[in-house]
mmCIF file of C-alpha atoms in Angstrom:
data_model
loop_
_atom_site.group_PDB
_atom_site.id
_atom_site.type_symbol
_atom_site.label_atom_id
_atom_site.label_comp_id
_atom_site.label_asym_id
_atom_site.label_seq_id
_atom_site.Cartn_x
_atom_site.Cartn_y
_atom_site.Cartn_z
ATOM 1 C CA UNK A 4 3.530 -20.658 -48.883
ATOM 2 C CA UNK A 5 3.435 -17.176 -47.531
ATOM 3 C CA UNK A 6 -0.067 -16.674 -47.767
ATOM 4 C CA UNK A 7 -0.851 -19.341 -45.234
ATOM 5 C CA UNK A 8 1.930 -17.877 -42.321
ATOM 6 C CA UNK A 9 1.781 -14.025 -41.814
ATOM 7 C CA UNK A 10 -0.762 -13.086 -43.557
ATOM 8 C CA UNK A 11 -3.390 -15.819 -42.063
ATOM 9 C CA UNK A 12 -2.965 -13.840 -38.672
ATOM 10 C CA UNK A 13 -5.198 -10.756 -39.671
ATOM 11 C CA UNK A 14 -8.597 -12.012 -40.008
ATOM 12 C CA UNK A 15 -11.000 -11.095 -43.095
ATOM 13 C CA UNK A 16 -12.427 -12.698 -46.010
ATOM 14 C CA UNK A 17 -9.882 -14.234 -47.485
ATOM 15 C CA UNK A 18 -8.137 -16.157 -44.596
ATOM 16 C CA UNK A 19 -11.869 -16.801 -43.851
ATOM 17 C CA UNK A 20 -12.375 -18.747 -46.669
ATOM 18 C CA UNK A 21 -9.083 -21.229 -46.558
ATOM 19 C CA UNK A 22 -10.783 -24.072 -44.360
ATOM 20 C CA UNK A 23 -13.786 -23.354 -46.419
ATOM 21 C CA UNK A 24 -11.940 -24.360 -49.364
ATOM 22 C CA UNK A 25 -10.101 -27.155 -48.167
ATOM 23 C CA UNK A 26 -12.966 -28.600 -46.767
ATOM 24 C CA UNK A 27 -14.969 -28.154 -49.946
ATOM 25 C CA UNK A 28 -12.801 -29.913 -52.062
ATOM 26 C CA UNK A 29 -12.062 -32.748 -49.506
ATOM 27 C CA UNK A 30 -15.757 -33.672 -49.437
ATOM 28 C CA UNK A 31 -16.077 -33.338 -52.857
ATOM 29 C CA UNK A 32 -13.502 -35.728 -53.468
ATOM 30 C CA UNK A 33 -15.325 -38.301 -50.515
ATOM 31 C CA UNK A 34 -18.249 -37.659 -51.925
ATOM 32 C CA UNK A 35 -17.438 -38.533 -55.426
ATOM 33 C CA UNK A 36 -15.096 -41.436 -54.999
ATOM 34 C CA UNK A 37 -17.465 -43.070 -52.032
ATOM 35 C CA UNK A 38 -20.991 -41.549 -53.097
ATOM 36 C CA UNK A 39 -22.570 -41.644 -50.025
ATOM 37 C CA UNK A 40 -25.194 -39.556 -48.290
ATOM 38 C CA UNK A 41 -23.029 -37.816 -45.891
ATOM 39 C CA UNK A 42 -20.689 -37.226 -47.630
ATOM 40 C CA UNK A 43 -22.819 -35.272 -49.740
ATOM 41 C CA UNK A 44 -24.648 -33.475 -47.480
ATOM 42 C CA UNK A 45 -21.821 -31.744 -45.709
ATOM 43 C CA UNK A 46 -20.229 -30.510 -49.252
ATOM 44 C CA UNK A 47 -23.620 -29.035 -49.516
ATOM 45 C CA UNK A 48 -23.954 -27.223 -46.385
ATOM 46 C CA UNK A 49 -20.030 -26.340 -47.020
ATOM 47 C CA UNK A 50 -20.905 -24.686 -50.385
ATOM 48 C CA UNK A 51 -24.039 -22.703 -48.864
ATOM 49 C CA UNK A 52 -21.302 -21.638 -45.927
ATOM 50 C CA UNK A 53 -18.850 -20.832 -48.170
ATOM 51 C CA UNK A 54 -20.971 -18.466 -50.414
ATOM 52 C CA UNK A 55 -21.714 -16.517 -47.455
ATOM 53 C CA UNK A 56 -18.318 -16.237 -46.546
ATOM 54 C CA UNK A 57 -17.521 -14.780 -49.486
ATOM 55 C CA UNK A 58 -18.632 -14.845 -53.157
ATOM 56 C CA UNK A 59 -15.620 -16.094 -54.201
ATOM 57 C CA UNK A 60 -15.991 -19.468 -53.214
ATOM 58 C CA UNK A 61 -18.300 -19.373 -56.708
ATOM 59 C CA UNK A 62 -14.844 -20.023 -58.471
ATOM 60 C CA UNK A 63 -14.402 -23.210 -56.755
ATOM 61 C CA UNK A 64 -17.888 -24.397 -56.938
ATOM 62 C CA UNK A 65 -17.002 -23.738 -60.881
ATOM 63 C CA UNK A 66 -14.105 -25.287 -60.943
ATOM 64 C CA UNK A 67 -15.400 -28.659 -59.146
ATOM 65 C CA UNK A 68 -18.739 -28.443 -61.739
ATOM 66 C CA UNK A 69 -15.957 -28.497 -64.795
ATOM 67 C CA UNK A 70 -14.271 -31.131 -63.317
ATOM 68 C CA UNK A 71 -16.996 -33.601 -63.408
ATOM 69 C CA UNK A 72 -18.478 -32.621 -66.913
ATOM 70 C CA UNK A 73 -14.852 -33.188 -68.138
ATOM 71 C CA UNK A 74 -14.291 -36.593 -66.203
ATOM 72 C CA UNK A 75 -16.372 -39.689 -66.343
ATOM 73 C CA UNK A 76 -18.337 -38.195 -63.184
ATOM 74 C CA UNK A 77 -19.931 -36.496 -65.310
ATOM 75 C CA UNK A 78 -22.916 -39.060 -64.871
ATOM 76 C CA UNK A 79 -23.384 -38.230 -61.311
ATOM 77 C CA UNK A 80 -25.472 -35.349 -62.587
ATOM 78 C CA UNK A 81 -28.167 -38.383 -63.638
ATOM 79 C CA UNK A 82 -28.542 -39.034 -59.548
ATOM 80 C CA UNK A 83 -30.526 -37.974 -56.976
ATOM 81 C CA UNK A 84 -27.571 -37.129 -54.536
ATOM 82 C CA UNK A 85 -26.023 -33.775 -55.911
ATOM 83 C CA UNK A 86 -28.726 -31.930 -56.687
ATOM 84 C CA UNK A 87 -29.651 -32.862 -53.257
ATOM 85 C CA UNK A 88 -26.308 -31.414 -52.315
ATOM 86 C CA UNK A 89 -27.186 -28.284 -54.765
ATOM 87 C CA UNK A 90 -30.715 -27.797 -52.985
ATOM 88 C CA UNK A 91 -29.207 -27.472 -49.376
ATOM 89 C CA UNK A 92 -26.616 -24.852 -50.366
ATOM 90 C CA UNK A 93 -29.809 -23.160 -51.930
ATOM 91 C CA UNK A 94 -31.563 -22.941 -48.887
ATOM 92 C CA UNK A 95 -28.361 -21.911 -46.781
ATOM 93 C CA UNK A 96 -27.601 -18.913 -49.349
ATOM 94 C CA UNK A 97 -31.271 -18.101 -50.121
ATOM 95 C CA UNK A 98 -31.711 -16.146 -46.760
ATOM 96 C CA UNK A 99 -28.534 -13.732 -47.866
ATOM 97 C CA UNK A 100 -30.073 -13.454 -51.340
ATOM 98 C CA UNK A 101 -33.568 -12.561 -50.209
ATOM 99 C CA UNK A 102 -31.617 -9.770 -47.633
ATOM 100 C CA UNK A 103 -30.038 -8.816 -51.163
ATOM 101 C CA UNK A 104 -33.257 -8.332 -52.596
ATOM 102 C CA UNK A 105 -35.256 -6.301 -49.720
ATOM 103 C CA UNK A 106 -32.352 -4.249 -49.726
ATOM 104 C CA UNK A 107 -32.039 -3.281 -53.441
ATOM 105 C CA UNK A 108 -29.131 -5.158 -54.155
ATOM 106 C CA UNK A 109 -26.604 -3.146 -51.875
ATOM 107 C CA UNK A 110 -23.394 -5.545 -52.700
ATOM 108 C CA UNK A 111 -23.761 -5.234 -56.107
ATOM 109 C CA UNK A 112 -24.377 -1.309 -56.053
ATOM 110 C CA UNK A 113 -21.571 -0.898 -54.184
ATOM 111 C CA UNK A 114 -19.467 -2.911 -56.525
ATOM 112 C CA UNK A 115 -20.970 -0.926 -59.649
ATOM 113 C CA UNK A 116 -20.411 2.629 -57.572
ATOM 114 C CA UNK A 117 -16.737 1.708 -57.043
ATOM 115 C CA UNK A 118 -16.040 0.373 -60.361
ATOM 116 C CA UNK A 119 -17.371 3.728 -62.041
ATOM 117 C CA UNK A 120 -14.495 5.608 -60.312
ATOM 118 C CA UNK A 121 -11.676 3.505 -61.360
ATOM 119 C CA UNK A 122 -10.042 3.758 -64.823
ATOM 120 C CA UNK A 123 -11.653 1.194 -67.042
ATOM 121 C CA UNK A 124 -9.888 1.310 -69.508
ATOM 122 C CA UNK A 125 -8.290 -2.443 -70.661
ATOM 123 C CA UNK A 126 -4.665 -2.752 -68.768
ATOM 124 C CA UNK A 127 -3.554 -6.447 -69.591
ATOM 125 C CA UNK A 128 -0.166 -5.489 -67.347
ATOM 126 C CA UNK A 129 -2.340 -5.864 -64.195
ATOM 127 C CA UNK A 130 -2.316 -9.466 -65.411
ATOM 128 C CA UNK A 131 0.921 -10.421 -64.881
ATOM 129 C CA UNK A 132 1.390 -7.969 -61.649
ATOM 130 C CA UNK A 133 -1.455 -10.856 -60.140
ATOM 131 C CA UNK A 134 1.089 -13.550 -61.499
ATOM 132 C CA UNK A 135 3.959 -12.003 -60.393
ATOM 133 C CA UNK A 136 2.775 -12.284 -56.786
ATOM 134 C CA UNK A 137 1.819 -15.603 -57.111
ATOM 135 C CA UNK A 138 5.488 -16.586 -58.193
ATOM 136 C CA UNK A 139 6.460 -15.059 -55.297
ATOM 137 C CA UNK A 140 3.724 -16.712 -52.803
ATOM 138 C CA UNK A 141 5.578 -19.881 -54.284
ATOM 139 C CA UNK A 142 8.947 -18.973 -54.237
ATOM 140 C CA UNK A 143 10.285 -21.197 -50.971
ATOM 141 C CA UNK A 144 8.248 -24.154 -52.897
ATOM 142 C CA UNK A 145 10.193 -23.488 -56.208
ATOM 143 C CA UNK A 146 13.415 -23.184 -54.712
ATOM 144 C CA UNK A 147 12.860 -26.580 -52.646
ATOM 145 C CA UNK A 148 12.060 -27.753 -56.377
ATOM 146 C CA UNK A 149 15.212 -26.886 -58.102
ATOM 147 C CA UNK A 150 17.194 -28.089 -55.434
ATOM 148 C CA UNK A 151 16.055 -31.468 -55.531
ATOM 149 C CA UNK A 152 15.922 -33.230 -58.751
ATOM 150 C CA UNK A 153 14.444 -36.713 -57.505
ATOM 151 C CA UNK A 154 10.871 -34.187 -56.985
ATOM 152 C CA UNK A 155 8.585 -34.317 -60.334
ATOM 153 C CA UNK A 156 5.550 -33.099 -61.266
ATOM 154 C CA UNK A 157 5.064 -35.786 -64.104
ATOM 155 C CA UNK A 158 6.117 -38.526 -61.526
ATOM 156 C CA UNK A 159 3.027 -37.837 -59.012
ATOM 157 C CA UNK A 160 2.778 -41.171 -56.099
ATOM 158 C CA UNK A 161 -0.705 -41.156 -56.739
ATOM 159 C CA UNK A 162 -2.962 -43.089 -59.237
ATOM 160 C CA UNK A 163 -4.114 -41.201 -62.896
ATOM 161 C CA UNK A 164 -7.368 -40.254 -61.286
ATOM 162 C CA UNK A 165 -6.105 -38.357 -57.993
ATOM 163 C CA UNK A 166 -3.840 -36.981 -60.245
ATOM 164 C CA UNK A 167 -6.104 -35.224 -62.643
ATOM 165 C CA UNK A 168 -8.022 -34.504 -59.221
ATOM 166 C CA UNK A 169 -5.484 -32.349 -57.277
ATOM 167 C CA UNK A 170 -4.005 -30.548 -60.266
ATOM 168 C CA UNK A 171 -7.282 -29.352 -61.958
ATOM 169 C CA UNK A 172 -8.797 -28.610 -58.555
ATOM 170 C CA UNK A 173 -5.480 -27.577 -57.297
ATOM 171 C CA UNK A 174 -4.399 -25.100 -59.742
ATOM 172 C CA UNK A 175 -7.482 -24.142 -62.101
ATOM 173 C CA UNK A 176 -9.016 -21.412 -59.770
ATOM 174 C CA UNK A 177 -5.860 -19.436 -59.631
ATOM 175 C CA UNK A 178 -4.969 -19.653 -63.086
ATOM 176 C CA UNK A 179 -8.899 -18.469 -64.224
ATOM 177 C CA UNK A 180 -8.140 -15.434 -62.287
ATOM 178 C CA UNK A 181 -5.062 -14.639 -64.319
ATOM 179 C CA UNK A 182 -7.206 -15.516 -67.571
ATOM 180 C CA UNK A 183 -9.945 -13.066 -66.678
ATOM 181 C CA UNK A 184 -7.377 -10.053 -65.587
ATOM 182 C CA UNK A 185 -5.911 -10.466 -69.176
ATOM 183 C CA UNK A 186 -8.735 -10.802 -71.152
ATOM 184 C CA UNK A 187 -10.597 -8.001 -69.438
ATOM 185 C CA UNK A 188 -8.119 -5.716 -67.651
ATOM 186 C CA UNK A 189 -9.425 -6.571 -64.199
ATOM 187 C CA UNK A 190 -6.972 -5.396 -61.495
ATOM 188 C CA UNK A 191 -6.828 -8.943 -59.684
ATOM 189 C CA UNK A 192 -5.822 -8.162 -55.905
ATOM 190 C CA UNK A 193 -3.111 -10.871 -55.245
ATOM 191 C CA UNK A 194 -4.802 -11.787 -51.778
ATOM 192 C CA UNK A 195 -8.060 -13.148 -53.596
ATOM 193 C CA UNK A 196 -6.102 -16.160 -54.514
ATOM 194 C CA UNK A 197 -4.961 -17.643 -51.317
ATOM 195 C CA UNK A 198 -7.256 -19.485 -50.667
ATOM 196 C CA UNK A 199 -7.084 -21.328 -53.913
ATOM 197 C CA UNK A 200 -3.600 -23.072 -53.635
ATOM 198 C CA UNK A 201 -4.718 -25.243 -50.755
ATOM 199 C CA UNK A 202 -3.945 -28.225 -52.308
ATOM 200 C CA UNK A 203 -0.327 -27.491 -53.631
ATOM 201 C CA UNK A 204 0.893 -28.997 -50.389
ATOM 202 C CA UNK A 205 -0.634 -32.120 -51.588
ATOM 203 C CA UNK A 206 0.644 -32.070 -54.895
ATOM 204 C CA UNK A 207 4.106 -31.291 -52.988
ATOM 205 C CA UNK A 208 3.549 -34.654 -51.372
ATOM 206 C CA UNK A 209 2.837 -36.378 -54.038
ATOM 207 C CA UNK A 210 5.722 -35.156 -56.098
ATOM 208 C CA UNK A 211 8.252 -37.180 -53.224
ATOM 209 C CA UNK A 212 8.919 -40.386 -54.616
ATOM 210 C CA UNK A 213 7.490 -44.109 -52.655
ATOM 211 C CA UNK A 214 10.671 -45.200 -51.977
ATOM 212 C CA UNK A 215 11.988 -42.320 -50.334
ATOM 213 C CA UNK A 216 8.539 -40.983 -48.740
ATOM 214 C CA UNK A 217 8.312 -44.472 -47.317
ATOM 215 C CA UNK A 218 11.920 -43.968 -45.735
ATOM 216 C CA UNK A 219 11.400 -40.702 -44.933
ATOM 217 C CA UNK A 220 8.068 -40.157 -43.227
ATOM 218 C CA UNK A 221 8.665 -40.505 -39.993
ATOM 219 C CA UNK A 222 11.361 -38.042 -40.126
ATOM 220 C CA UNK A 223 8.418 -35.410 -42.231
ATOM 221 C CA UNK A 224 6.137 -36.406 -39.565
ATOM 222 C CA UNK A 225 8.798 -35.105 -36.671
ATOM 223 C CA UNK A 226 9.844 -32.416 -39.111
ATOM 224 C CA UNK A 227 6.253 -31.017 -38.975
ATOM 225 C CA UNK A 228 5.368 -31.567 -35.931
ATOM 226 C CA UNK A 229 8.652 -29.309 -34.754
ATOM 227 C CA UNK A 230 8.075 -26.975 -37.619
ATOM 228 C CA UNK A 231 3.991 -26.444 -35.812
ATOM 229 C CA UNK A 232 5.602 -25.886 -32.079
ATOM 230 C CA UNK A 233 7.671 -23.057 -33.536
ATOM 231 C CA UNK A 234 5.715 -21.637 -35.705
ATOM 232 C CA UNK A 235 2.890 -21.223 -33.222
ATOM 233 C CA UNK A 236 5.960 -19.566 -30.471
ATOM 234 C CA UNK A 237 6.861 -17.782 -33.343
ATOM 235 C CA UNK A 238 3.708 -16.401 -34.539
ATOM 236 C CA UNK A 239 2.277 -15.999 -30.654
ATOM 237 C CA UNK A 240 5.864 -14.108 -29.673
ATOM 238 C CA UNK A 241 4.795 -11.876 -32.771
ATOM 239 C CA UNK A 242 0.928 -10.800 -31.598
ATOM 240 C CA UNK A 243 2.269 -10.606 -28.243
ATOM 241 C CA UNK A 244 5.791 -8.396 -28.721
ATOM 242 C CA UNK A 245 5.297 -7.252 -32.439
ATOM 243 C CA UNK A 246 4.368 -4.047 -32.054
ATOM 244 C CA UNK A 247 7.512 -3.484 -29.108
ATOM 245 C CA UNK A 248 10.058 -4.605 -31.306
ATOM 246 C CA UNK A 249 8.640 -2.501 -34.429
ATOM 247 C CA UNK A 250 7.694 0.586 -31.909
ATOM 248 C CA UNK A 251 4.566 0.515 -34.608
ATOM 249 C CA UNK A 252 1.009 -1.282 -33.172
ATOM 250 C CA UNK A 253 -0.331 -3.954 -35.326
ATOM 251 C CA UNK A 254 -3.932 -3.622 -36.115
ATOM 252 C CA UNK A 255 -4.100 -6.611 -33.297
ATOM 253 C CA UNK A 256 -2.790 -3.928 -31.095
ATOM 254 C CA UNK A 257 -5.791 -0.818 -31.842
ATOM 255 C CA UNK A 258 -7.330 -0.110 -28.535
ATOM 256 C CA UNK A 259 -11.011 -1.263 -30.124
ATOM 257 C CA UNK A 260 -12.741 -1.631 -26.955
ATOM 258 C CA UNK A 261 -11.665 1.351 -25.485
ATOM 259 C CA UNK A 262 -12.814 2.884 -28.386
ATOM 260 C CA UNK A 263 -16.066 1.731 -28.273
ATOM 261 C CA UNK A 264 -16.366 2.254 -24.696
ATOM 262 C CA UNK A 265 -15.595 5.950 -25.467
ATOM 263 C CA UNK A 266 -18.055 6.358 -28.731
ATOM 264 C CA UNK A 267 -21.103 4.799 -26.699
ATOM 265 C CA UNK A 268 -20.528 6.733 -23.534
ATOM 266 C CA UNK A 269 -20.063 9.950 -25.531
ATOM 267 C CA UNK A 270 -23.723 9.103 -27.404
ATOM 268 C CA UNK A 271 -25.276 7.667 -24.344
ATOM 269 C CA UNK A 272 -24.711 10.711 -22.321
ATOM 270 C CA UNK A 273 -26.335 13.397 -24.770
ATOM 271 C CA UNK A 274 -28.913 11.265 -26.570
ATOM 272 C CA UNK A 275 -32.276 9.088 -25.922
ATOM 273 C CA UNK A 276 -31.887 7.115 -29.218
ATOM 274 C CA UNK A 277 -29.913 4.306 -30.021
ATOM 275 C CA UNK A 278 -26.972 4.786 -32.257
ATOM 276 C CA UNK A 279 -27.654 4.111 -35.832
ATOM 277 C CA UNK A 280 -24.313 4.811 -37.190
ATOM 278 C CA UNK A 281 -20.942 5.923 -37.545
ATOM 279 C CA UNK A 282 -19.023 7.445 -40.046
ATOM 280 C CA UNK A 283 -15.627 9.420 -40.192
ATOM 281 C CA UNK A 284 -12.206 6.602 -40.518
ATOM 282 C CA UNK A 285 -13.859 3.740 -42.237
ATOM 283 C CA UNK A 286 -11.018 1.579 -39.786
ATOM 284 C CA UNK A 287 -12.186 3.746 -36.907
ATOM 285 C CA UNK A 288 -15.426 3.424 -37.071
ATOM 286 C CA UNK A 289 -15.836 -0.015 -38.156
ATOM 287 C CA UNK A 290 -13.316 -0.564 -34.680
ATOM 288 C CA UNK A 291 -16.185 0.719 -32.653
ATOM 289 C CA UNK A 292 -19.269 -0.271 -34.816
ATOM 290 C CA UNK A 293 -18.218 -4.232 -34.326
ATOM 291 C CA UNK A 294 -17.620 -3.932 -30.834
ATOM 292 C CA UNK A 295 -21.305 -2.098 -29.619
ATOM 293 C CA UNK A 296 -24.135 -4.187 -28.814
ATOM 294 C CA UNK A 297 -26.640 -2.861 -31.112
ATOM 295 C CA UNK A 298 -24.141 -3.157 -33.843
ATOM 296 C CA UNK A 299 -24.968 0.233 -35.926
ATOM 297 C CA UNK A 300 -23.982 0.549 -39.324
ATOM 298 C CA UNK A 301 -20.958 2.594 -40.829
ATOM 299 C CA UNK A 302 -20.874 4.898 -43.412
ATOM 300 C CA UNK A 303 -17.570 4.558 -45.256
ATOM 301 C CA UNK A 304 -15.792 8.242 -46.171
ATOM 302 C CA UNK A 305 -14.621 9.679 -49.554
ATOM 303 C CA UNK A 306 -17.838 8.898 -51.156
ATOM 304 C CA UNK A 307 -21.540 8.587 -50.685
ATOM 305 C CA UNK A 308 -21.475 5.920 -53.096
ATOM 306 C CA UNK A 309 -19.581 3.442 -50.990
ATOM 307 C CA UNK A 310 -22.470 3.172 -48.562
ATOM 308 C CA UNK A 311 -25.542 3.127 -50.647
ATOM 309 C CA UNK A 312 -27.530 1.921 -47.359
ATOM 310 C CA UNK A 313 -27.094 5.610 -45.781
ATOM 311 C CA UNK A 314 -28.650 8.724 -47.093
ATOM 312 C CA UNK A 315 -29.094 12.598 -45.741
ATOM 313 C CA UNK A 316 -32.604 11.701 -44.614
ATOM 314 C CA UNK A 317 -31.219 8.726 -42.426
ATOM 315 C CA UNK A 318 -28.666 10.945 -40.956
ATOM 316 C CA UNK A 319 -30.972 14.244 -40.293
ATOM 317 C CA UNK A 320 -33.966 11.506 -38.665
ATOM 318 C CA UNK A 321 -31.006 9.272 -36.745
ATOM 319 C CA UNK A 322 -28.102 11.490 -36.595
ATOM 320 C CA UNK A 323 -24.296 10.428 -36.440
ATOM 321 C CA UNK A 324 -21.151 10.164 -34.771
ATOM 322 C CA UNK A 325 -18.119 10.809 -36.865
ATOM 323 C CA UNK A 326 -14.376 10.098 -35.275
ATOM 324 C CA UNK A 327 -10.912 10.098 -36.832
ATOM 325 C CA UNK A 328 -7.188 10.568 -35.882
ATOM 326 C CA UNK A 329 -6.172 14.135 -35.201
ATOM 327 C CA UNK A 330 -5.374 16.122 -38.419
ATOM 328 C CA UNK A 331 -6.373 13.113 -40.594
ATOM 329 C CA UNK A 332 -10.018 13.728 -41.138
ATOM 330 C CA UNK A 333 -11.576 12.446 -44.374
ATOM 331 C CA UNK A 334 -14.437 13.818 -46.633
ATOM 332 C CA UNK A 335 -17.465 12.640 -45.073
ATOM 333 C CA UNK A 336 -20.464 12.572 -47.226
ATOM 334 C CA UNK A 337 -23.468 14.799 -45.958
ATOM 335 C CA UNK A 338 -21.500 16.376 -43.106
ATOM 336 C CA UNK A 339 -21.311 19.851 -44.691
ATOM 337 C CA UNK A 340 -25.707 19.545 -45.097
ATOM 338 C CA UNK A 341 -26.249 18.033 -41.745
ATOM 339 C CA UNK A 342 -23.610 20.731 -39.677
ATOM 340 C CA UNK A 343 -26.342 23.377 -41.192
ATOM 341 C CA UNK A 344 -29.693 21.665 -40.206
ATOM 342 C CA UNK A 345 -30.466 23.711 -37.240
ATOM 343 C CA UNK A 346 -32.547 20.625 -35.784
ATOM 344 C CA UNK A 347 -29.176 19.085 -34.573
ATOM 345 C CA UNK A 348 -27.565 19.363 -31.703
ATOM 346 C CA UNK A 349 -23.486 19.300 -31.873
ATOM 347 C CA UNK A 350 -21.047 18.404 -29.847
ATOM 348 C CA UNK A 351 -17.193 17.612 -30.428
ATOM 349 C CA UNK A 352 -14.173 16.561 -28.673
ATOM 350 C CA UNK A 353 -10.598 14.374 -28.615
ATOM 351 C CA UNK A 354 -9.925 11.816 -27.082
ATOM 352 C CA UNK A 355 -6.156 10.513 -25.915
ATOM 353 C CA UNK A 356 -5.488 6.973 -25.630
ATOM 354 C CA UNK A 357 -1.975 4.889 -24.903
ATOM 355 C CA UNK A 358 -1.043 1.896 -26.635
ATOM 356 C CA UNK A 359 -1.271 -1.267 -24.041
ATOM 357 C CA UNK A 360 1.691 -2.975 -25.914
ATOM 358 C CA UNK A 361 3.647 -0.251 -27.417
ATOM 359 C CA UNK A 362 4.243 2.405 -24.747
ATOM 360 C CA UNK A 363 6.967 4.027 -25.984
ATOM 361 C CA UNK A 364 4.342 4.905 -28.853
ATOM 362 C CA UNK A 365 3.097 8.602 -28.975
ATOM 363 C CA UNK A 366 -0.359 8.145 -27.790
ATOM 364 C CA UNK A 367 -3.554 7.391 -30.168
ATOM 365 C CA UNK A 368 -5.270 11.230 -30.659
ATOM 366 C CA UNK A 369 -8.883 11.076 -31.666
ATOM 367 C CA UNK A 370 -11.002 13.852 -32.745
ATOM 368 C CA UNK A 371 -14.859 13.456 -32.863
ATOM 369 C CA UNK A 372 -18.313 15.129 -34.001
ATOM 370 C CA UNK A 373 -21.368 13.774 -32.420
ATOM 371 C CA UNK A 374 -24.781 14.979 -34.395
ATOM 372 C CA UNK A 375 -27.543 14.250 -32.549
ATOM 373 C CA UNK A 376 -31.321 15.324 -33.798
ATOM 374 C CA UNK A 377 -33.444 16.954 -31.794
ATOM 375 C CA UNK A 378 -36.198 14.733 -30.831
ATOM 376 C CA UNK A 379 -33.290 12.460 -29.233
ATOM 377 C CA UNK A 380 -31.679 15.141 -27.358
ATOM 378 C CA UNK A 381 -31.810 14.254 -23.174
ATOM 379 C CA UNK A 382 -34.263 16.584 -21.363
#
């Protein structure tokens, strides 16, 4: 599946979230079929992880709630041990909630601000765009499909149960995002599902006959461990010489710490106060933000509305420091009132830095503004 090769390499959210998943909906399965106390107790610190990873994981958690109403597990609801399970996710989340709270609800403003400058009008198309990627993340699977006919999906090698297990679990999370884009008009971004197939491997398995996957499974065994060992050259060759062979850097290859370096040197050297933010190229800035000690925040461009958190009164008491490429500088919010307020003290530059790994590469050219109030300008 493509989603778990290339893709996995760049780190965010979603790639975040695939052990979460499989892990989930391993112990869930333990926990039902075995009921015991551990078992139990880890899907519940899982769920509490995985909600802080990323909302998302609120589909699963869904989908595995379903699945016992529907099935005869349905009477584990009358025991003690899952709402034990239910309590300690509660108390893992409950810290990010109560952040949520003191701070007015900042994810879900955000989310409201950027869905009121989107077309809303209903767009069932955007559907099938979601499910047209999907076919795609599954193409190499469906072609290994039609090309062997002894491979069924009515002829699973487990028993009725496991089936009903790994399909609904398997499959239902991806499908009830295509069911929501075409009801509502959602644009789905194809990424949000990858973390939801990670069972289709199993079901893969499961598809191969007893006969032959007794016969063959040494040879799968050897097959995968050989298809690992390359794989990891392959993907390692690829951070490593990537950019060289491309002349383009990866976003592995940005120069973040020199970056940073630069940014808190540049601050440190003018002003008293501790940096409380950057703004400018949200990928710039959030480069340099992650990588400073006192991790200020960032104030993503085009639109005050994307960071709710910051506000002219922040930036006039704390000031800023704003960096982008060279001739590539986006609408900042607040710039044009703060580059007025005589009680600031400005200072700009640009900054050249060479790729490490691509040196054929024209050089990285950053331009910066550094506003810095008065009370925190060096004596």
């Amino acid at each position: 599946m493509f989603y778990y090769t290339w893709p996995s390499l760049e780190f965010n959210h979603n790639v975040a979230q695939m052990p979460v998943w499989a892990a989930l909906i391993y112990y869930f399965y333990l926990a039902t079929k075995y009921n015991k106390w551990k078992d139990w107790i880890i899907f519940g610190v899982l769920s509490g992880i995985g909600m802080l990873t990323k909302y998302s994981v609120a589909f699963l958690i869904f989908t595995i709630v379903l699945f016992s109403f529907i099935t005869s597990y349905r009477l584990m609801w009358l025991t003690v041990k899952p709402w034990v399970s239910i309590f300690i996710a509660l108390i893992i989340f409950s810290p990010h909630v109560w952040w949520l709270y003191q701070h007015d609800w900042l994810t879900f403003t955000y989310i409201q601000a950027r869905s009121n400058e989107v077309d809303n009008s209903y767009n069932p198309f955007v559907a099938f765009k979601y499910l047209l990627a999907q076919f795609t993340n599954f193409l190499p699977l469906i072609i290994i499909l039609l090309c062997n006919k002894s491979l069924s999906i009515h002829k699973l090698n487990i028993n009725q149960n496991d089936k009903f297990f790994i399909l609904f679990i398997g499959l239902f999370p991806g499908v009830m995002l295509f069911i929501i884009s075409l009801l509502t008009g959602v644009n789905i971004k194809d990424m949000w599902a990858s973390p939801m197939w990670s069972l289709v491997a199993l079901i893969f398995i499961a598809m191969i006959p007893d006969q032959v996957f007794q016969q063959r499974k040494r040879g799968l065994l050897k097959g995968l461990m050989i298809w690992l060992g390359v794989i990891t050259i392959v993907m390692a060759s690829y951070v490593q010489f990537g950019g060289q062979l491309r002349n383009k850097p990866s976003r592995m290859d940005w120069p973040q710490q020199e970056i940073s370096l630069n940014v808190q040197k540049q601050w440190d050297a003018l002003s008293d106060c501790q940096m409380d933010n950057l703004t400018g190229d949200n990928w710039l800035a959030i480069l340099a933000a992650t990588k400073m000690q006192n991790l200020p925040s960032v104030m993503m461009s085009t639109s005050e509305a994307y960071s709710p958190w910051m506000s002219l009164a922040r930036l006039e008491q704390k000031g800023t420091f704003v960096l982008w490429e060279k001739g590539k500088k986006p609408f900042i919010p607040y710039l044009t009132e703060i580059q007025s307020n005589k009680d600031m003290q400005i200072q700009q530059g640009e900054w050249t830095i060479y790729w490490d790994k691509v040196p054929h590469k024209e050089p990285l050219i950053i331009q910066w503004q550094m506003f810095v109030p008065k009370q925190c300008v060096k004596s």
